[in-house]
Amino acid sequence: EVHLVESGGGLVQPGRSLRLSCTASGFIFGEYAMNWVRQAPGKGLEGIGFIRSKNYGGTSVCAASVKGRFTISRDDSKSIAYLQMNSLKTEDTAVYYCTRVNYQDYDGNSVIDYWGQGALVIVSS
Amino acid sequence: DIQMTQSPSSLSASVGDRVTITCRTSQNIYTYLNWYQHKPGKAPKLLISAASNLQSGVPSRFSGSGSGTDFTLTINSLQPEDFATYYCQQCYIPPYSFGQGTRLDI
């Protein structure tokens, strides 16, 4: 059974850094792209970053709203994806979800098929 | 990043109604468009991929259409369990952005 477990959330002051980890199990982690999604209080879902599998270069891309401050990485030997968040702002307060991206051969679309339970990050002084 | 504009942001309807939610993208994404249903306290559920492919186990009252920049999610004969928030998501270019969501209330 697929499981994604986020850790590392908490209360942090503006301008500080925090790293979230996503520990995966139940599937061959290295074969999948991973994706981070956040949901601020009372707001909708926001896709903030994506990292390809090593087979597709292992490169990552972040949304414009966090580019230059957030980076995504992965350690396939440990089945962990990371979200490094620097220069945090109050507007980064949200629940951060780690998600698995699955490429569907039959229609050529990539979909999010599994979600973690989320990690709450509160940025406040 | 590809911008997603979803409308309406909220919608009130009754059991048995037919509702339509639209999603517009800032550039042509062909049919690289997914729809999710999100209920409080639960993980979002994939309903439709590639604009119109109904996922296994999803009731046939859900349907999707569109291509290019304009997409539609239609729910026929609303059931009580359909009241939730719906999101479109593009999967053409990462980061895979979402629409702002449509909250469907009774």
mmCIF file of C-alpha atoms in Angstrom:
data_model
loop_
_atom_site.group_PDB
_atom_site.id
_atom_site.type_symbol
_atom_site.label_atom_id
_atom_site.label_comp_id
_atom_site.label_asym_id
_atom_site.label_seq_id
_atom_site.Cartn_x
_atom_site.Cartn_y
_atom_site.Cartn_z
ATOM 1 C CA GLU A 1 0.000 0.000 0.000
ATOM 2 C CA VAL A 2 1.299 3.429 -0.941
ATOM 3 C CA HIS A 3 2.051 5.786 1.903
ATOM 4 C CA LEU A 4 3.439 9.311 1.877
ATOM 5 C CA VAL A 5 4.317 10.841 5.228
ATOM 6 C CA GLU A 6 5.372 14.455 5.568
ATOM 7 C CA SER A 7 7.444 15.675 8.477
ATOM 8 C CA GLY A 8 9.264 18.805 9.525
ATOM 9 C CA GLY A 9 6.392 21.247 9.741
ATOM 10 C CA GLY A 10 5.915 23.718 12.558
ATOM 11 C CA LEU A 11 6.045 27.327 13.612
ATOM 12 C CA VAL A 12 8.811 29.433 12.124
ATOM 13 C CA GLN A 13 9.599 33.133 12.093
ATOM 14 C CA PRO A 14 9.493 35.179 8.907
ATOM 15 C CA GLY A 15 12.772 35.107 7.055
ATOM 16 C CA ARG A 16 13.822 31.766 8.517
ATOM 17 C CA SER A 17 14.127 28.391 6.824
ATOM 18 C CA LEU A 18 12.427 25.050 7.167
ATOM 19 C CA ARG A 19 12.824 21.727 5.424
ATOM 20 C CA LEU A 20 9.978 19.331 4.903
ATOM 21 C CA SER A 21 10.568 15.652 4.257
ATOM 22 C CA CYS A 22 8.258 13.228 2.538
ATOM 23 C CA THR A 23 8.957 9.585 3.311
ATOM 24 C CA ALA A 24 7.434 7.220 0.782
ATOM 25 C CA SER A 25 6.668 3.533 1.012
ATOM 26 C CA GLY A 26 4.723 0.894 -0.852
ATOM 27 C CA PHE A 27 6.113 1.631 -4.313
ATOM 28 C CA ILE A 28 9.407 2.020 -6.149
ATOM 29 C CA PHE A 29 10.049 5.638 -5.253
ATOM 30 C CA GLY A 30 12.730 6.252 -7.865
ATOM 31 C CA GLU A 31 10.351 5.494 -10.709
ATOM 32 C CA TYR A 32 7.957 8.343 -9.966
ATOM 33 C CA ALA A 33 7.911 12.094 -10.181
ATOM 34 C CA MET A 34 6.909 13.779 -6.960
ATOM 35 C CA ASN A 35 4.992 16.973 -6.450
ATOM 36 C CA TRP A 36 4.397 19.401 -3.586
ATOM 37 C CA VAL A 37 1.020 21.084 -3.172
ATOM 38 C CA ARG A 38 0.013 23.528 -0.480
ATOM 39 C CA GLN A 39 -3.257 24.866 0.828
ATOM 40 C CA ALA A 40 -3.295 28.106 2.775
ATOM 41 C CA PRO A 41 -6.054 28.603 5.361
ATOM 42 C CA GLY A 42 -9.371 29.125 3.594
ATOM 43 C CA LYS A 43 -7.722 28.966 0.184
ATOM 44 C CA GLY A 44 -7.491 26.487 -2.651
ATOM 45 C CA LEU A 45 -4.806 24.079 -3.733
ATOM 46 C CA GLU A 46 -1.570 25.476 -5.106
ATOM 47 C CA GLY A 47 0.962 23.360 -6.940
ATOM 48 C CA ILE A 48 4.325 24.692 -5.806
ATOM 49 C CA GLY A 49 6.906 22.268 -7.065
ATOM 50 C CA PHE A 50 7.672 19.163 -9.025
ATOM 51 C CA ILE A 51 10.668 16.869 -9.323
ATOM 52 C CA ARG A 52 11.121 14.359 -12.099
ATOM 53 C CA SER A 53 12.360 10.838 -11.613
ATOM 54 C CA LYS A 54 16.031 10.198 -12.332
ATOM 55 C CA ASN A 55 14.998 8.453 -15.533
ATOM 56 C CA TYR A 56 13.787 11.825 -16.759
ATOM 57 C CA GLY A 57 16.710 13.801 -15.459
ATOM 58 C CA GLY A 58 15.659 14.264 -11.849
ATOM 59 C CA THR A 59 15.215 17.983 -12.439
ATOM 60 C CA SER A 60 12.877 20.123 -10.431
ATOM 61 C CA VAL A 61 10.759 23.179 -11.071
ATOM 62 C CA CYS A 62 8.983 25.488 -8.656
ATOM 63 C CA ALA A 63 6.070 27.834 -9.048
ATOM 64 C CA ALA A 64 6.747 31.516 -9.581
ATOM 65 C CA SER A 65 5.313 32.285 -6.143
ATOM 66 C CA VAL A 66 8.161 30.419 -4.442
ATOM 67 C CA LYS A 67 10.893 30.387 -7.077
ATOM 68 C CA GLY A 68 14.245 31.420 -5.712
ATOM 69 C CA ARG A 69 13.170 30.630 -2.145
ATOM 70 C CA PHE A 70 12.034 26.997 -2.299
ATOM 71 C CA THR A 71 13.910 24.038 -3.746
ATOM 72 C CA ILE A 72 12.911 20.432 -4.189
ATOM 73 C CA SER A 73 15.221 17.458 -4.052
ATOM 74 C CA ARG A 74 15.023 13.723 -3.639
ATOM 75 C CA ASP A 75 17.031 10.859 -2.209
ATOM 76 C CA ASP A 76 15.926 7.733 -3.989
ATOM 77 C CA SER A 77 18.105 5.525 -1.768
ATOM 78 C CA LYS A 78 15.995 6.597 1.201
ATOM 79 C CA SER A 79 12.684 7.074 -0.674
ATOM 80 C CA ILE A 80 12.466 10.643 0.552
ATOM 81 C CA ALA A 81 11.524 13.866 -1.194
ATOM 82 C CA TYR A 82 12.459 17.192 0.326
ATOM 83 C CA LEU A 83 11.061 20.688 0.191
ATOM 84 C CA GLN A 84 13.601 23.250 1.355
ATOM 85 C CA MET A 85 11.910 26.525 2.177
ATOM 86 C CA ASN A 86 14.050 29.618 2.695
ATOM 87 C CA SER A 87 13.204 33.252 3.364
ATOM 88 C CA LEU A 88 9.776 32.250 4.564
ATOM 89 C CA LYS A 89 6.970 34.768 4.483
ATOM 90 C CA THR A 90 3.728 34.934 6.420
ATOM 91 C CA GLU A 91 1.871 34.116 3.198
ATOM 92 C CA ASP A 92 3.664 30.750 3.072
ATOM 93 C CA THR A 93 1.540 29.623 6.014
ATOM 94 C CA ALA A 94 -0.251 26.534 4.750
ATOM 95 C CA VAL A 95 -0.638 22.808 4.903
ATOM 96 C CA TYR A 96 1.968 21.290 2.603
ATOM 97 C CA TYR A 97 1.149 18.031 0.863
ATOM 98 C CA CYS A 98 3.560 15.613 -0.721
ATOM 99 C CA THR A 99 2.001 13.893 -3.698
ATOM 100 C CA ARG A 100 2.927 11.183 -6.163
ATOM 101 C CA VAL A 101 2.634 11.861 -9.859
ATOM 102 C CA ASN A 102 1.595 8.936 -12.013
ATOM 103 C CA TYR A 103 1.890 8.970 -15.775
ATOM 104 C CA GLN A 104 -1.084 7.297 -17.389
ATOM 105 C CA ASP A 105 0.013 5.546 -20.572
ATOM 106 C CA TYR A 106 -3.472 5.234 -21.971
ATOM 107 C CA ASP A 107 -4.175 8.949 -22.143
ATOM 108 C CA GLY A 108 -0.718 10.490 -21.817
ATOM 109 C CA ASN A 109 -1.663 12.531 -18.777
ATOM 110 C CA SER A 110 0.173 12.834 -15.490
ATOM 111 C CA VAL A 111 -2.118 12.710 -12.490
ATOM 112 C CA ILE A 112 -1.729 12.962 -8.752
ATOM 113 C CA ASP A 113 -2.791 9.569 -7.472
ATOM 114 C CA TYR A 114 -1.587 9.655 -3.864
ATOM 115 C CA TRP A 115 -1.406 12.379 -1.247
ATOM 116 C CA GLY A 116 0.271 12.572 2.123
ATOM 117 C CA GLN A 117 -1.659 13.701 5.177
ATOM 118 C CA GLY A 118 -0.029 17.123 5.036
ATOM 119 C CA ALA A 119 2.382 19.113 7.197
ATOM 120 C CA LEU A 120 1.286 22.394 8.729
ATOM 121 C CA VAL A 121 3.717 25.266 8.379
ATOM 122 C CA ILE A 122 2.958 28.471 10.241
ATOM 123 C CA VAL A 123 5.102 31.483 9.507
ATOM 124 C CA SER A 124 4.654 34.053 12.223
ATOM 125 C CA SER A 125 6.670 36.241 14.541
ATOM 126 C CA ASP B 1 3.650 29.209 -15.001
ATOM 127 C CA ILE B 2 0.338 28.397 -16.632
ATOM 128 C CA GLN B 3 -2.480 30.395 -15.081
ATOM 129 C CA MET B 4 -5.796 28.700 -14.397
ATOM 130 C CA THR B 5 -9.086 30.523 -14.124
ATOM 131 C CA GLN B 6 -11.927 28.472 -12.730
ATOM 132 C CA SER B 7 -15.519 29.614 -12.386
ATOM 133 C CA PRO B 8 -17.694 30.003 -10.535
ATOM 134 C CA SER B 9 -15.843 30.120 -7.217
ATOM 135 C CA SER B 10 -18.945 28.861 -5.468
ATOM 136 C CA LEU B 11 -22.200 27.360 -6.516
ATOM 137 C CA SER B 12 -25.404 26.445 -4.709
ATOM 138 C CA ALA B 13 -27.478 23.625 -6.096
ATOM 139 C CA SER B 14 -29.976 20.982 -5.107
ATOM 140 C CA VAL B 15 -29.993 17.216 -5.292
ATOM 141 C CA GLY B 16 -30.969 16.239 -8.814
ATOM 142 C CA ASP B 17 -29.642 19.415 -10.430
ATOM 143 C CA ARG B 18 -27.166 19.584 -13.260
ATOM 144 C CA VAL B 19 -24.153 21.835 -12.710
ATOM 145 C CA THR B 20 -21.302 22.993 -14.891
ATOM 146 C CA ILE B 21 -17.896 24.258 -13.824
ATOM 147 C CA THR B 22 -15.529 25.878 -16.265
ATOM 148 C CA CYS B 23 -11.768 26.146 -16.353
ATOM 149 C CA ARG B 24 -9.748 28.384 -18.632
ATOM 150 C CA THR B 25 -5.981 28.258 -19.051
ATOM 151 C CA SER B 26 -3.535 30.981 -20.031
ATOM 152 C CA GLN B 27 -2.144 28.941 -22.889
ATOM 153 C CA ASN B 28 -3.022 25.975 -25.019
ATOM 154 C CA ILE B 29 -2.691 22.791 -22.973
ATOM 155 C CA TYR B 30 -4.399 20.501 -25.513
ATOM 156 C CA THR B 31 -6.171 17.989 -23.254
ATOM 157 C CA TYR B 32 -3.643 17.914 -20.409
ATOM 158 C CA LEU B 33 -6.315 18.756 -17.888
ATOM 159 C CA ASN B 34 -7.476 16.850 -14.812
ATOM 160 C CA TRP B 35 -10.399 17.366 -12.427
ATOM 161 C CA TYR B 36 -10.332 16.567 -8.707
ATOM 162 C CA GLN B 37 -12.990 16.455 -6.011
ATOM 163 C CA HIS B 38 -11.956 17.559 -2.534
ATOM 164 C CA LYS B 39 -13.890 16.985 0.655
ATOM 165 C CA PRO B 40 -12.804 18.382 4.050
ATOM 166 C CA GLY B 41 -10.376 16.180 5.896
ATOM 167 C CA LYS B 42 -9.797 13.900 2.919
ATOM 168 C CA ALA B 43 -7.255 13.757 0.122
ATOM 169 C CA PRO B 44 -8.453 15.131 -3.203
ATOM 170 C CA LYS B 45 -9.843 12.466 -5.483
ATOM 171 C CA LEU B 46 -9.079 12.305 -9.189
ATOM 172 C CA LEU B 47 -12.297 12.287 -11.209
ATOM 173 C CA ILE B 48 -11.281 12.937 -14.773
ATOM 174 C CA SER B 49 -7.983 12.930 -16.638
ATOM 175 C CA ALA B 50 -7.093 14.127 -20.115
ATOM 176 C CA ALA B 51 -10.089 16.465 -20.049
ATOM 177 C CA SER B 52 -12.681 13.759 -20.559
ATOM 178 C CA ASN B 53 -11.460 10.355 -19.325
ATOM 179 C CA LEU B 54 -13.569 9.251 -16.415
ATOM 180 C CA GLN B 55 -11.492 7.448 -13.830
ATOM 181 C CA SER B 56 -12.407 3.941 -12.793
ATOM 182 C CA GLY B 57 -15.060 3.902 -10.101
ATOM 183 C CA VAL B 58 -16.217 7.461 -10.715
ATOM 184 C CA PRO B 59 -19.967 7.661 -11.388
ATOM 185 C CA SER B 60 -21.015 8.335 -14.958
ATOM 186 C CA ARG B 61 -22.935 11.452 -13.917
ATOM 187 C CA PHE B 62 -19.538 13.178 -13.982
ATOM 188 C CA SER B 63 -18.242 14.195 -17.377
ATOM 189 C CA GLY B 64 -15.560 16.465 -18.765
ATOM 190 C CA SER B 65 -14.992 18.158 -22.053
ATOM 191 C CA GLY B 66 -12.827 20.699 -23.761
ATOM 192 C CA SER B 67 -9.414 21.167 -25.259
ATOM 193 C CA GLY B 68 -6.954 23.958 -25.839
ATOM 194 C CA THR B 69 -7.750 26.591 -23.248
ATOM 195 C CA ASP B 70 -11.382 25.973 -22.322
ATOM 196 C CA PHE B 71 -12.654 23.050 -20.296
ATOM 197 C CA THR B 72 -15.837 22.012 -18.562
ATOM 198 C CA LEU B 73 -16.803 19.658 -15.765
ATOM 199 C CA THR B 74 -20.458 18.683 -15.718
ATOM 200 C CA ILE B 75 -22.260 16.819 -12.983
ATOM 201 C CA ASN B 76 -25.672 15.470 -13.914
ATOM 202 C CA SER B 77 -28.316 14.650 -11.335
ATOM 203 C CA LEU B 78 -26.401 15.839 -8.270
ATOM 204 C CA GLN B 79 -26.234 13.436 -5.383
ATOM 205 C CA PRO B 80 -25.734 14.347 -1.712
ATOM 206 C CA GLU B 81 -22.173 12.989 -1.772
ATOM 207 C CA ASP B 82 -21.228 15.339 -4.633
ATOM 208 C CA PHE B 83 -21.222 18.444 -2.475
ATOM 209 C CA ALA B 84 -17.536 19.268 -2.254
ATOM 210 C CA THR B 85 -14.898 21.538 -3.780
ATOM 211 C CA TYR B 86 -13.771 20.845 -7.338
ATOM 212 C CA TYR B 87 -10.436 21.766 -8.874
ATOM 213 C CA CYS B 88 -9.071 21.671 -12.365
ATOM 214 C CA GLN B 89 -5.355 21.055 -12.787
ATOM 215 C CA GLN B 90 -3.128 21.353 -15.816
ATOM 216 C CA CYS B 91 -0.485 18.688 -16.331
ATOM 217 C CA TYR B 92 1.022 20.087 -19.509
ATOM 218 C CA ILE B 93 3.959 21.975 -18.014
ATOM 219 C CA PRO B 94 5.189 21.630 -14.432
ATOM 220 C CA PRO B 95 4.620 22.961 -11.878
ATOM 221 C CA TYR B 96 1.162 21.535 -12.364
ATOM 222 C CA SER B 97 -1.086 24.411 -11.397
ATOM 223 C CA PHE B 98 -4.642 24.254 -10.094
ATOM 224 C CA GLY B 99 -7.674 26.392 -10.621
ATOM 225 C CA GLN B 100 -8.916 28.391 -7.652
ATOM 226 C CA GLY B 101 -11.564 25.781 -6.884
ATOM 227 C CA THR B 102 -15.358 25.696 -7.040
ATOM 228 C CA ARG B 103 -17.196 25.072 -3.819
ATOM 229 C CA LEU B 104 -20.447 23.257 -4.478
ATOM 230 C CA ASP B 105 -22.969 23.737 -1.683
ATOM 231 C CA ILE B 106 -26.434 22.475 -1.089
#
